[in-house]
mmCIF file with all atom_site columns, C-alpha atoms in Angstrom:
data_model
loop_
_atom_site.group_PDB
_atom_site.id
_atom_site.type_symbol
_atom_site.label_atom_id
_atom_site.label_alt_id
_atom_site.label_comp_id
_atom_site.label_asym_id
_atom_site.label_entity_id
_atom_site.label_seq_id
_atom_site.pdbx_PDB_ins_code
_atom_site.Cartn_x
_atom_site.Cartn_y
_atom_site.Cartn_z
_atom_site.occupancy
_atom_site.B_iso_or_equiv
_atom_site.pdbx_formal_charge
_atom_site.auth_seq_id
_atom_site.auth_comp_id
_atom_site.auth_asym_id
_atom_site.auth_atom_id
_atom_site.pdbx_PDB_model_num
ATOM 1  C CA . THR G 1 1  ? -98.286  27.032 -52.835 1.00 46.00 ? 876 THR G CA 1
ATOM 2  C CA . ALA G 1 2  ? -101.639 25.592 -51.852 1.00 51.00 ? 877 ALA G CA 1
ATOM 3  C CA . ALA G 1 3  ? -100.093 22.127 -51.544 1.00 47.00 ? 878 ALA G CA 1
ATOM 4  C CA . ALA G 1 4  ? -97.392  23.411 -49.196 1.00 48.00 ? 879 ALA G CA 1
ATOM 5  C CA . ALA G 1 5  ? -100.011 25.143 -47.079 1.00 46.00 ? 880 ALA G CA 1
ATOM 6  C CA . LYS G 1 6  ? -101.725 21.781 -46.573 1.00 66.00 ? 881 LYS G CA 1
ATOM 7  C CA . GLY G 1 7  ? -98.456  20.069 -45.675 1.00 72.00 ? 882 GLY G CA 1
ATOM 8  C CA . LYS G 1 8  ? -97.916  18.399 -49.035 1.00 84.00 ? 883 LYS G CA 1
ATOM 9  C CA . MET G 1 9  ? -94.381  17.811 -50.272 1.00 85.00 ? 884 MET G CA 1
ATOM 10 C CA . LEU G 1 10 ? -92.412  17.309 -53.443 1.00 87.00 ? 885 LEU G CA 1
ATOM 11 C CA . ALA G 1 11 ? -90.861  13.876 -53.995 1.00 91.00 ? 886 ALA G CA 1
ATOM 12 C CA . VAL G 1 12 ? -87.941  13.088 -56.288 1.00 93.00 ? 887 VAL G CA 1
ATOM 13 C CA . VAL G 1 13 ? -87.141  9.772  -57.946 1.00 95.00 ? 888 VAL G CA 1
ATOM 14 C CA . GLY G 1 14 ? -83.986  10.535 -59.837 1.00 95.00 ? 889 GLY G CA 1
ATOM 15 C CA . ASP G 1 15 ? -80.308  10.161 -60.437 1.00 95.00 ? 890 ASP G CA 1
ATOM 16 C CA . GLU G 1 16 ? -77.854  11.281 -57.781 1.00 93.00 ? 891 GLU G CA 1
ATOM 17 C CA . ASP G 1 17 ? -77.193  14.718 -59.301 1.00 93.00 ? 892 ASP G CA 1
ATOM 18 C CA . THR G 1 18 ? -80.896  15.540 -59.481 1.00 91.00 ? 893 THR G CA 1
ATOM 19 C CA . VAL G 1 19 ? -81.668  14.320 -55.975 1.00 91.00 ? 894 VAL G CA 1
ATOM 20 C CA . VAL G 1 20 ? -78.680  16.098 -54.412 1.00 88.00 ? 895 VAL G CA 1
ATOM 21 C CA . GLY G 1 21 ? -79.635  19.325 -56.176 1.00 85.00 ? 896 GLY G CA 1
ATOM 22 C CA . PHE G 1 22 ? -83.146  19.169 -54.782 1.00 83.00 ? 897 PHE G CA 1
ATOM 23 C CA . LEU G 1 23 ? -81.938  18.078 -51.333 1.00 81.00 ? 898 LEU G CA 1
ATOM 24 C CA . ILE G 1 24 ? -79.827  21.206 -51.084 1.00 74.00 ? 899 ILE G CA 1
ATOM 25 C CA . ASP G 1 25 ? -82.659  23.502 -52.015 1.00 68.00 ? 900 ASP G CA 1
ATOM 26 C CA . VAL G 1 26 ? -86.115  21.957 -51.774 1.00 64.00 ? 901 VAL G CA 1
ATOM 27 C CA . VAL G 1 27 ? -86.583  18.317 -50.831 1.00 60.00 ? 902 VAL G CA 1
ATOM 28 C CA . GLY G 1 28 ? -85.156  16.246 -47.992 1.00 64.00 ? 903 GLY G CA 1
ATOM 29 C CA . GLU G 1 29 ? -88.029  16.511 -45.563 1.00 65.00 ? 904 GLU G CA 1
ATOM 30 C CA . PRO G 1 30 ? -89.021  13.190 -43.988 1.00 63.00 ? 905 PRO G CA 1
ATOM 31 C CA . ASN G 1 31 ? -92.648  12.623 -43.038 1.00 63.00 ? 906 ASN G CA 1
ATOM 32 C CA . LYS G 1 32 ? -93.890  11.785 -39.533 1.00 69.00 ? 907 LYS G CA 1
ATOM 33 C CA . ALA G 1 33 ? -92.881  8.152  -40.056 1.00 71.00 ? 908 ALA G CA 1
ATOM 34 C CA . ARG G 1 34 ? -89.350  9.407  -40.935 1.00 70.00 ? 909 ARG G CA 1
ATOM 35 C CA . LYS G 1 35 ? -89.635  8.170  -44.526 1.00 81.00 ? 910 LYS G CA 1
ATOM 36 C CA . PRO G 1 36 ? -87.616  10.328 -46.942 1.00 83.00 ? 911 PRO G CA 1
ATOM 37 C CA . ASN G 1 37 ? -89.316  11.962 -49.911 1.00 85.00 ? 912 ASN G CA 1
ATOM 38 C CA . TYR G 1 38 ? -86.567  11.111 -52.370 1.00 88.00 ? 913 TYR G CA 1
ATOM 39 C CA . SER G 1 39 ? -85.034  8.046  -53.960 1.00 91.00 ? 914 SER G CA 1
ATOM 40 C CA . ILE G 1 40 ? -81.708  7.825  -55.784 1.00 93.00 ? 915 ILE G CA 1
ATOM 41 C CA . VAL G 1 41 ? -81.692  5.544  -58.819 1.00 96.00 ? 916 VAL G CA 1
ATOM 42 C CA . ASP G 1 42 ? -78.290  4.625  -60.237 1.00 95.00 ? 917 ASP G CA 1
ATOM 43 C CA . LYS G 1 43 ? -76.731  1.864  -62.332 1.00 93.00 ? 918 LYS G CA 1
ATOM 44 C CA . GLN G 1 44 ? -76.891  -0.579 -59.420 1.00 95.00 ? 919 GLN G CA 1
ATOM 45 C CA . THR G 1 45 ? -80.579  0.075  -58.711 1.00 95.00 ? 920 THR G CA 1
ATOM 46 C CA . GLY G 1 46 ? -82.703  -2.769 -59.975 1.00 94.00 ? 921 GLY G CA 1
ATOM 47 C CA . LEU G 1 47 ? -85.914  -2.369 -61.931 1.00 95.00 ? 922 LEU G CA 1
ATOM 48 C CA . GLN G 1 48 ? -88.012  -3.739 -59.054 1.00 96.00 ? 923 GLN G CA 1
ATOM 49 C CA . GLU G 1 49 ? -86.459  -1.317 -56.550 1.00 96.00 ? 924 GLU G CA 1
ATOM 50 C CA . THR G 1 50 ? -87.035  1.607  -58.933 1.00 96.00 ? 925 THR G CA 1
ATOM 51 C CA . LYS G 1 51 ? -90.659  0.558  -59.407 1.00 96.00 ? 926 LYS G CA 1
ATOM 52 C CA . GLU G 1 52 ? -91.166  0.229  -55.647 1.00 95.00 ? 927 GLU G CA 1
ATOM 53 C CA . SER G 1 53 ? -89.646  3.668  -55.011 1.00 94.00 ? 928 SER G CA 1
ATOM 54 C CA . PHE G 1 54 ? -92.046  5.245  -57.480 1.00 95.00 ? 929 PHE G CA 1
ATOM 55 C CA . GLU G 1 55 ? -95.061  3.344  -56.146 1.00 95.00 ? 930 GLU G CA 1
ATOM 56 C CA . SER G 1 56 ? -94.128  4.272  -52.582 1.00 93.00 ? 931 SER G CA 1
ATOM 57 C CA . SER G 1 57 ? -94.084  7.967  -53.507 1.00 92.00 ? 932 SER G CA 1
ATOM 58 C CA . VAL G 1 58 ? -97.419  7.693  -55.333 1.00 94.00 ? 933 VAL G CA 1
ATOM 59 C CA . ALA G 1 59 ? -99.037  5.998  -52.333 1.00 93.00 ? 934 ALA G CA 1
ATOM 60 C CA . ARG G 1 60 ? -98.056  8.689  -49.837 1.00 89.00 ? 935 ARG G CA 1
ATOM 61 C CA . TYR G 1 61 ? -100.826 11.085 -48.783 1.00 89.00 ? 936 TYR G CA 1
ATOM 62 C CA . ASP G 1 62 ? -98.312  13.861 -48.065 1.00 88.00 ? 937 ASP G CA 1
ATOM 63 C CA . ILE G 1 63 ? -96.813  14.001 -51.584 1.00 91.00 ? 938 ILE G CA 1
ATOM 64 C CA . ALA G 1 64 ? -98.371  16.435 -54.063 1.00 93.00 ? 939 ALA G CA 1
ATOM 65 C CA . ILE G 1 65 ? -95.786  16.336 -56.867 1.00 93.00 ? 940 ILE G CA 1
ATOM 66 C CA . ILE G 1 66 ? -93.331  13.658 -57.969 1.00 94.00 ? 941 ILE G CA 1
ATOM 67 C CA . LEU G 1 67 ? -90.336  14.706 -60.019 1.00 93.00 ? 942 LEU G CA 1
ATOM 68 C CA . ILE G 1 68 ? -88.900  11.747 -61.912 1.00 95.00 ? 943 ILE G CA 1
ATOM 69 C CA . ASN G 1 69 ? -86.023  11.873 -64.391 1.00 96.00 ? 944 ASN G CA 1
ATOM 70 C CA . GLN G 1 70 ? -87.137  11.099 -67.943 1.00 96.00 ? 945 GLN G CA 1
ATOM 71 C CA . HIS G 1 71 ? -84.730  8.183  -68.393 1.00 95.00 ? 946 HIS G CA 1
ATOM 72 C CA . ILE G 1 72 ? -85.929  6.647  -65.127 1.00 95.00 ? 947 ILE G CA 1
ATOM 73 C CA . ALA G 1 73 ? -89.576  7.119  -66.086 1.00 96.00 ? 948 ALA G CA 1
ATOM 74 C CA . GLU G 1 74 ? -88.822  5.293  -69.348 1.00 96.00 ? 949 GLU G CA 1
ATOM 75 C CA . MET G 1 75 ? -87.401  2.356  -67.345 1.00 94.00 ? 950 MET G CA 1
ATOM 76 C CA . ILE G 1 76 ? -90.732  1.920  -65.542 1.00 95.00 ? 951 ILE G CA 1
ATOM 77 C CA . ARG G 1 77 ? -93.015  3.368  -68.227 1.00 95.00 ? 952 ARG G CA 1
ATOM 78 C CA . TYR G 1 78 ? -95.659  0.662  -67.692 1.00 95.00 ? 953 TYR G CA 1
ATOM 79 C CA . VAL G 1 79 ? -95.952  1.695  -64.022 1.00 95.00 ? 954 VAL G CA 1
ATOM 80 C CA . VAL G 1 80 ? -95.891  5.440  -64.710 1.00 95.00 ? 955 VAL G CA 1
ATOM 81 C CA . ASP G 1 81 ? -98.611  5.057  -67.346 1.00 94.00 ? 956 ASP G CA 1
ATOM 82 C CA . GLN G 1 82 ? -100.877 3.359  -64.793 1.00 94.00 ? 957 GLN G CA 1
ATOM 83 C CA . HIS G 1 83 ? -100.840 6.478  -62.608 1.00 94.00 ? 958 HIS G CA 1
ATOM 84 C CA . THR G 1 84 ? -103.933 8.441  -63.632 1.00 92.00 ? 959 THR G CA 1
ATOM 85 C CA . ALA G 1 85 ? -104.704 10.451 -60.494 1.00 91.00 ? 960 ALA G CA 1
ATOM 86 C CA . SER G 1 86 ? -104.142 14.190 -60.583 1.00 89.00 ? 961 SER G CA 1
ATOM 87 C CA . ILE G 1 87 ? -102.388 14.103 -57.207 1.00 90.00 ? 962 ILE G CA 1
ATOM 88 C CA . PRO G 1 88 ? -99.619  13.409 -56.900 1.00 93.00 ? 963 PRO G CA 1
ATOM 89 C CA . ALA G 1 89 ? -98.826  15.111 -60.173 1.00 93.00 ? 964 ALA G CA 1
ATOM 90 C CA . LEU G 1 90 ? -95.909  13.806 -62.233 1.00 91.00 ? 965 LEU G CA 1
#
């Protein structure tokens, strides 16, 4: 893809099954600062931590697309709705 050609990555904010599935096949590539491009959200993950994971992915220049599970997006809907930029795409 054009994004991949420019060094852009896919990020995942999701449950363990989703993240592991993408780690095996697509994701799991840290940036130059060694920050991972995925975040696992489970029952123990607090709302603030979930929000920060999403915001961290949005703020990264090397992320072109963010995949977020629907139920997780609903948890932080007010934050997701504030994202209006075309890149990274949700």
